Amino acid sequence: MSPNYTRLTGALLSGLLLLQPASAVPGVMHPRASSTSSASSSPSATGVCNGNADFCNRSYSNITFVGSHDSPFVGSLPQQNQNINITAQLNMGIRFLQAQTHHSITDDSVLELCHTSCFLEDAGTLQSYLETLKSWLDANPNEVLTLLLTNGDSVDISEFGDTFSAAGVDSYAFVPTSAGETLGISDWPTLGSIISGGKRLVVFLDYGADTNTVNYINDEFAYYFETPYDVTDATFSNCSIDRPPGASADGRMYLINHYLDVDIVGADVPDRGAAAHTNAAMGNGSIGANAALCEGLYGRAPNVVLCDFVDQGQLMQAQANLDSL
Ligand SMILES: *[C@@H]1O[C@H](CO)[C@@H](O)[C@H](O)[C@H]1NC(C)=O
Ligand SMILES: *[C@@H]1O[C@H](CO)[C@@H](O)[C@H](O)[C@H]1NC(C)=O
Ligand SMILES: *[C@@H]1O[C@H](CO)[C@@H](O)[C@H](O)[C@H]1NC(C)=O
Ligand SMILES: *[C@@H]1O[C@H](CO)[C@@H](O)[C@H](O)[C@H]1NC(C)=O
Ligand SMILES: *[C@@H]1O[C@H](CO)[C@@H](O)[C@H](O)[C@H]1NC(C)=O
């Protein structure tokens, strides 16, 4: 059996896994979802940071961002999670983007944005996506953006580094601390300080980060914990720590997976019809209710609320509510 055949078979099999409940396969269908710094304040040139004057003097780790889950998968098919493209997501105010990466089917040296399998949904190359982010950062100098990537094929970190360099976006990537170390939750700089430092793209990877090799791609689970994903309970009543398993909330920022799935013949697919309700600012099952439940448990607001169909509901209102102290 040739390696290519094996790879093709593997990819087909992983496509077929979608017919299984996604929960049976950890990470399938809904896996995820940065200079030595000081916490001193130094506002941006305009005195407005991410559109908010208060944020210039507020630590990155004390801000709630609504985020786009599976941000590149745009369209009306069941495996697509968003209605509007990345630029439109950024322009509506989204400042936290999550995306899945896999090796391309046709070229094993290329990182592609695919949903579980590149046969199912292939939204183009990671490099092209990063070029879009770079253009947007070029045009929006007072904005800090966070990118959370998943590494579904356990690709070596150097390939991610090469792709960021090829896109020219590595020059924007924030380096929180010395290689091999983790910045403490209370040590994150203010947005003003990040903006004046010019390194306005904060990058995390779910698995396989190694800051000794690529110093700006940070280990997601050293910095965050997450609530369960593949949620099919419209009330979002479970705010337990799902990953990293057994983790402590202390010292970690946290991300809540606030996107609803519906079971269609055994596969969990994004519940498009419920999106306006799920993404409401307030009310049963809303962003506000989910965040309030979590805040009750952990004594602080979530750092990230990851959502499908970000154009539906009231994401920006929900974010403003969570960020008003
Ligand atoms: C920034 O925050 C610090 C501590 O939170 C405070 O001492 C300082 O007065 C603030 N500066 C401005 C300009 O608001
Ligand atoms: C993204 O969407 C906007 C608004 O619909 C549109 O104007 C723009 O051309 C789109 N960009 C790309 C690259 O498709
Ligand atoms: C809540 O989520 C945790 C972590 O994933 C899980 O262990 C637990 O079984 C869930 N509880 C309920 C009631 O589903
Ligand atoms: C929230 O909605 C669910 C059904 O989606 C319902 O069972 C529950 O009673 C509602 N809770 C409140 C507080 O309204
Ligand atoms: C930011 O700090 C305030 C004051 O301690 C707290 O109420 C809020 O929940 C914090 N937000 C986040 C995202 O940590």
XYZ file of C-alpha atoms and ligand atoms in Angstrom:
395
model
C 0.000 0.000 0.000
C 1.536 3.311 -1.022
C 1.827 6.060 1.561
C -0.520 8.165 -0.548
C -3.134 5.465 -0.556
C -2.829 5.101 3.189
C -3.212 8.807 3.654
C -6.255 8.909 1.386
C -7.848 6.016 3.243
C -7.092 7.664 6.555
C -8.680 10.892 5.451
C -11.754 9.088 4.138
C -12.053 7.237 7.400
C -11.819 10.420 9.379
C -14.557 11.831 7.144
C -16.690 8.806 7.969
C -16.091 9.399 11.659
C -18.473 12.295 11.288
C -21.225 9.721 11.129
C -20.312 8.837 14.690
C -21.230 11.039 17.604
C -18.447 13.595 17.668
C -18.009 13.011 21.378
C -16.817 9.484 20.634
C -13.745 10.948 18.979
C -12.020 13.536 21.122
C -11.286 16.598 19.102
C -13.412 15.627 16.136
C -15.927 18.045 14.617
C -15.588 20.633 17.334
C -12.069 20.747 18.597
C -10.906 23.996 18.906
C -11.148 26.869 19.378
C 1.582 37.186 22.795
C 8.021 40.713 24.151
C 8.679 40.488 27.632
C 5.843 42.396 29.095
C 5.000 44.604 31.941
C 1.554 45.433 33.214
C 2.237 49.126 32.973
C -0.149 51.260 31.041
C 0.804 52.941 27.811
C -2.231 53.831 25.766
C -2.253 53.683 22.003
C -1.658 56.817 19.976
C -5.384 57.499 19.782
C -6.168 56.580 23.387
C -8.594 53.899 22.190
C -7.715 50.204 22.327
C -9.930 47.639 20.570
C -12.468 50.414 20.259
C -12.585 51.050 23.999
C -10.664 53.711 25.923
C -10.944 51.685 29.148
C -9.122 48.735 27.589
C -5.887 50.680 27.091
C -5.303 50.402 30.817
C -6.748 46.960 31.294
C -4.803 43.723 31.391
C -5.331 41.338 28.461
C -6.197 38.615 30.984
C -8.997 40.708 32.477
C -10.905 41.265 29.221
C -13.753 39.179 27.819
C -13.624 38.547 24.078
C -16.468 36.999 22.138
C -14.848 34.669 19.637
C -15.581 32.983 16.342
C -15.544 29.187 16.527
C -14.375 27.486 13.314
C -14.022 30.972 11.867
C -12.943 29.951 8.315
C -15.862 27.587 7.650
C -18.196 30.055 6.018
C -21.318 29.038 4.135
C -24.682 27.359 4.394
C -23.685 23.679 4.477
C -24.197 21.570 7.628
C -20.446 21.440 8.349
C -20.080 25.221 8.100
C -20.165 27.250 11.309
C -20.210 30.833 10.091
C -22.230 32.972 7.695
C -19.773 35.820 7.158
C -16.120 35.782 6.118
C -13.133 36.560 8.324
C -12.832 40.171 7.254
C -16.518 40.736 7.940
C -16.148 39.005 11.327
C -13.273 41.330 12.218
C -15.126 44.356 10.952
C -18.151 43.577 13.132
C -15.823 43.585 16.156
C -14.729 39.979 16.674
C -11.186 39.977 18.111
C -10.751 36.289 18.916
C -10.664 33.767 16.074
C -10.433 30.004 16.319
C -9.563 27.723 13.412
C -8.731 24.061 12.765
C -5.658 23.073 10.813
C -4.842 19.847 8.969
C -2.326 18.788 6.393
C -3.498 19.277 2.846
C -4.646 16.098 1.085
C -2.610 16.855 -2.009
C 0.503 18.340 -0.427
C 1.715 17.050 2.910
C 3.877 20.135 3.434
C 0.939 22.547 3.395
C -1.273 23.463 6.343
C -4.890 23.754 5.341
C -7.998 24.925 7.211
C -10.209 21.862 7.189
C -13.172 20.755 9.263
C -12.131 17.386 10.688
C -11.162 16.209 7.195
C -10.127 18.133 4.093
C -12.566 15.976 2.116
C -15.443 17.333 4.164
C -14.590 21.035 4.258
C -11.460 22.745 3.001
C -11.424 26.505 3.535
C -8.027 27.105 1.936
C -4.520 27.415 3.259
C -3.513 28.652 6.679
C -1.048 30.962 4.917
C -3.810 32.680 2.983
C -5.883 33.058 6.141
C -2.881 34.569 7.981
C -2.313 36.977 5.079
C -5.885 38.183 5.551
C -5.201 38.756 9.239
C -1.983 40.610 8.415
C -3.770 42.938 6.007
C -6.392 43.639 8.613
C -3.799 44.316 11.324
C -1.930 46.618 8.917
C -5.120 48.616 8.411
C -6.177 48.650 12.083
C -3.240 49.766 14.221
C -5.118 50.105 17.526
C -6.428 46.557 17.623
C -5.220 43.429 19.402
C -6.326 40.163 17.851
C -6.092 36.638 19.252
C -5.833 33.497 17.134
C -6.408 30.029 18.576
C -5.429 27.219 16.229
C -5.977 23.519 16.615
C -3.428 20.991 15.431
C -5.586 18.074 14.321
C -2.802 16.214 12.538
C -0.105 16.720 15.212
C 1.968 18.746 12.794
C 5.435 19.804 13.958
C 5.523 23.319 15.392
C 8.220 24.391 12.917
C 5.707 24.008 10.062
C 3.409 26.458 11.819
C 6.336 28.825 12.281
C 7.255 28.564 8.589
C 3.663 29.323 7.604
C 3.453 32.392 9.854
C 6.749 33.632 8.374
C 5.599 33.011 4.819
C 2.473 35.077 5.508
C 4.610 37.843 7.009
C 2.463 37.898 10.132
C 5.157 36.631 12.513
C 6.316 40.247 12.900
C 2.989 40.999 14.619
C 3.055 37.966 16.912
C 3.202 38.667 20.612
C 5.789 36.855 22.757
C 4.507 36.868 26.337
C 7.618 35.657 28.107
C 10.904 33.840 27.732
C 10.900 30.602 25.783
C 9.761 27.672 27.873
C 8.035 29.861 30.460
C 4.383 30.731 30.973
C 3.261 34.263 31.743
C 1.260 34.396 34.978
C -2.401 35.349 34.670
C -1.869 38.582 36.597
C 1.252 39.481 34.626
C -0.385 40.067 31.249
C 0.182 43.575 29.917
C -2.578 46.046 29.195
C -3.974 46.341 25.676
C -2.376 49.794 25.529
C 1.014 48.297 26.231
C 0.528 45.513 23.676
C -0.547 48.038 21.042
C 2.351 50.376 21.660
C 4.707 47.391 21.451
C 3.362 46.639 17.963
C 2.984 42.898 18.587
C -0.787 42.786 18.283
C -1.465 39.163 17.344
C -1.666 36.787 20.317
C -1.396 33.165 19.193
C -2.304 29.899 20.903
C -2.223 26.279 19.726
C -4.178 23.497 21.436
C -1.554 20.763 21.112
C 2.079 20.678 20.039
C 3.237 24.187 20.964
C 6.927 24.540 21.828
C 8.060 28.075 22.606
C 11.688 26.962 22.523
C 11.207 26.428 18.780
C 8.573 29.043 17.874
C 8.462 31.568 20.693
C 5.148 33.233 19.773
C 2.937 30.137 19.418
C 1.732 29.532 22.952
C 0.386 26.419 24.583
C -3.350 27.031 24.916
C -3.831 24.785 27.921
C -0.966 26.323 29.882
C -2.944 29.570 29.707
C -6.610 28.551 29.543
C -9.089 25.945 30.582
C -12.179 25.224 28.544
C -15.739 24.167 29.321
C -17.175 21.139 27.417
C -17.704 21.358 23.650
C -20.177 19.514 21.404
C -22.908 20.888 23.643
C -26.451 19.832 22.705
C -28.127 21.183 25.857
C -29.654 24.517 24.819
C -29.523 25.798 28.389
C -25.692 25.492 28.530
C -25.883 24.309 32.103
C -22.442 22.699 32.369
C -19.567 25.035 33.135
C -17.185 22.356 34.414
C -13.548 22.254 33.409
C -13.331 19.864 30.451
C -9.782 20.480 29.214
C -7.108 20.177 30.375
C -8.555 17.245 32.321
C -8.239 17.683 36.053
C -6.905 21.219 35.687
C -7.229 23.882 38.319
C -9.054 27.087 37.446
C -6.542 29.056 39.490
C -3.969 30.800 37.398
C -5.713 30.100 34.099
C -7.829 32.267 31.870
C -10.900 30.434 30.614
C -12.841 29.869 27.440
C -16.457 28.820 27.283
C -17.660 26.833 24.288
C -20.961 28.562 23.681
C -22.079 26.979 20.406
C -24.955 24.591 20.158
C -24.944 21.386 18.172
C -27.871 19.363 17.025
C -27.737 15.626 16.479
C -28.536 14.774 12.875
C -28.485 11.026 12.229
C -25.750 10.499 14.779
C -23.528 13.444 13.820
C -23.294 16.636 15.830
C -23.706 19.564 13.469
C -23.948 23.288 14.258
C -27.521 24.257 15.188
C -27.963 27.057 12.695
C -31.666 27.484 13.428
C -31.038 28.152 17.122
C -28.199 30.631 16.591
C -30.142 33.833 17.247
C -31.321 32.392 20.558
C -27.960 30.866 21.522
C -26.147 34.112 20.727
C -28.597 36.378 22.537
C -27.060 38.717 25.086
C -29.494 37.741 27.839
C -32.060 35.066 28.656
C -32.207 31.341 29.070
C -29.339 29.651 27.230
C -27.852 32.981 26.117
C -24.242 34.155 26.209
C -25.058 36.243 29.270
C -26.664 33.353 31.145
C -23.834 30.946 30.339
C -21.207 33.485 31.388
C -23.098 34.264 34.606
C -23.212 30.576 35.498
C -19.452 30.301 34.977
C -18.734 33.550 36.800
C -20.634 32.132 39.760
C -18.318 29.118 39.775
C -15.004 30.814 39.135
C -15.508 34.295 40.556
C -14.622 36.099 37.344
C -15.995 36.505 33.859
C -14.854 34.203 31.039
C -11.961 35.469 28.935
C -13.435 34.014 25.771
C -16.934 33.063 24.686
C -16.596 31.029 21.501
C -19.635 31.131 19.183
C -20.877 29.810 15.857
C -22.740 32.150 13.469
C -21.302 35.301 15.014
C -23.548 37.491 12.857
C -26.623 36.108 14.653
C -27.859 37.275 18.061
C -26.121 40.090 19.932
C -22.484 39.117 20.362
C -21.093 42.615 20.661
C -23.740 43.625 23.175
C -23.018 40.488 25.193
C -19.297 41.287 25.133
C -19.902 44.887 26.227
C -22.053 43.655 29.115
C -19.317 41.278 30.281
C -16.631 43.929 29.955
C -18.444 46.640 31.874
C -17.085 46.499 35.379
C -4.200 52.503 35.044
O -4.448 51.498 36.021
C -3.634 51.622 37.175
C -3.865 50.401 38.076
O -4.994 49.692 37.718
C -3.963 52.924 37.879
O -3.133 53.068 39.012
C -3.730 54.080 36.908
O -4.152 55.274 37.506
C -4.505 53.865 35.620
N -4.154 54.904 34.687
C -5.060 55.538 33.973
C -4.544 56.559 33.002
O -6.256 55.318 34.057
C -16.020 39.238 2.695
O -17.345 39.691 2.882
C -17.519 41.064 2.553
C -18.906 41.469 2.999
O -19.842 40.559 2.541
C -17.272 41.262 1.062
O -17.418 42.621 0.720
C -15.857 40.797 0.756
O -15.647 40.863 -0.646
C -15.632 39.381 1.232
N -14.226 39.055 1.071
C -13.826 37.964 0.473
C -12.362 37.753 0.375
O -14.619 37.155 0.010
C -20.035 18.450 32.693
O -18.770 18.478 32.022
C -17.780 17.701 32.659
C -16.462 17.988 31.958
O -16.547 17.689 30.592
C -18.192 16.238 32.618
O -17.216 15.447 33.257
C -19.530 16.091 33.307
O -19.982 14.764 33.155
C -20.569 17.027 32.719
N -21.788 16.991 33.515
C -22.966 16.767 32.989
C -24.122 16.804 33.946
O -23.142 16.539 31.807
C -34.648 27.160 29.952
O -35.114 26.471 28.784
C -35.266 25.072 28.966
C -35.665 24.478 27.648
O -34.803 24.888 26.634
C -36.286 24.798 30.035
O -36.355 23.412 30.268
C -35.879 25.510 31.338
O -36.903 25.365 32.294
C -35.654 26.979 31.067
N -35.123 27.607 32.292
C -35.553 28.779 32.706
C -34.918 29.309 33.979
O -36.387 29.427 32.115
C -11.869 41.629 35.447
O -11.748 42.065 36.778
C -12.989 42.416 37.396
C -12.659 42.980 38.766
O -11.955 42.024 39.512
C -13.883 41.190 37.446
O -15.143 41.555 37.968
C -14.080 40.641 36.042
O -14.827 39.446 36.110
C -12.736 40.372 35.406
N -12.919 39.906 34.013
C -12.177 38.936 33.518
C -12.440 38.530 32.110
O -11.273 38.414 34.149
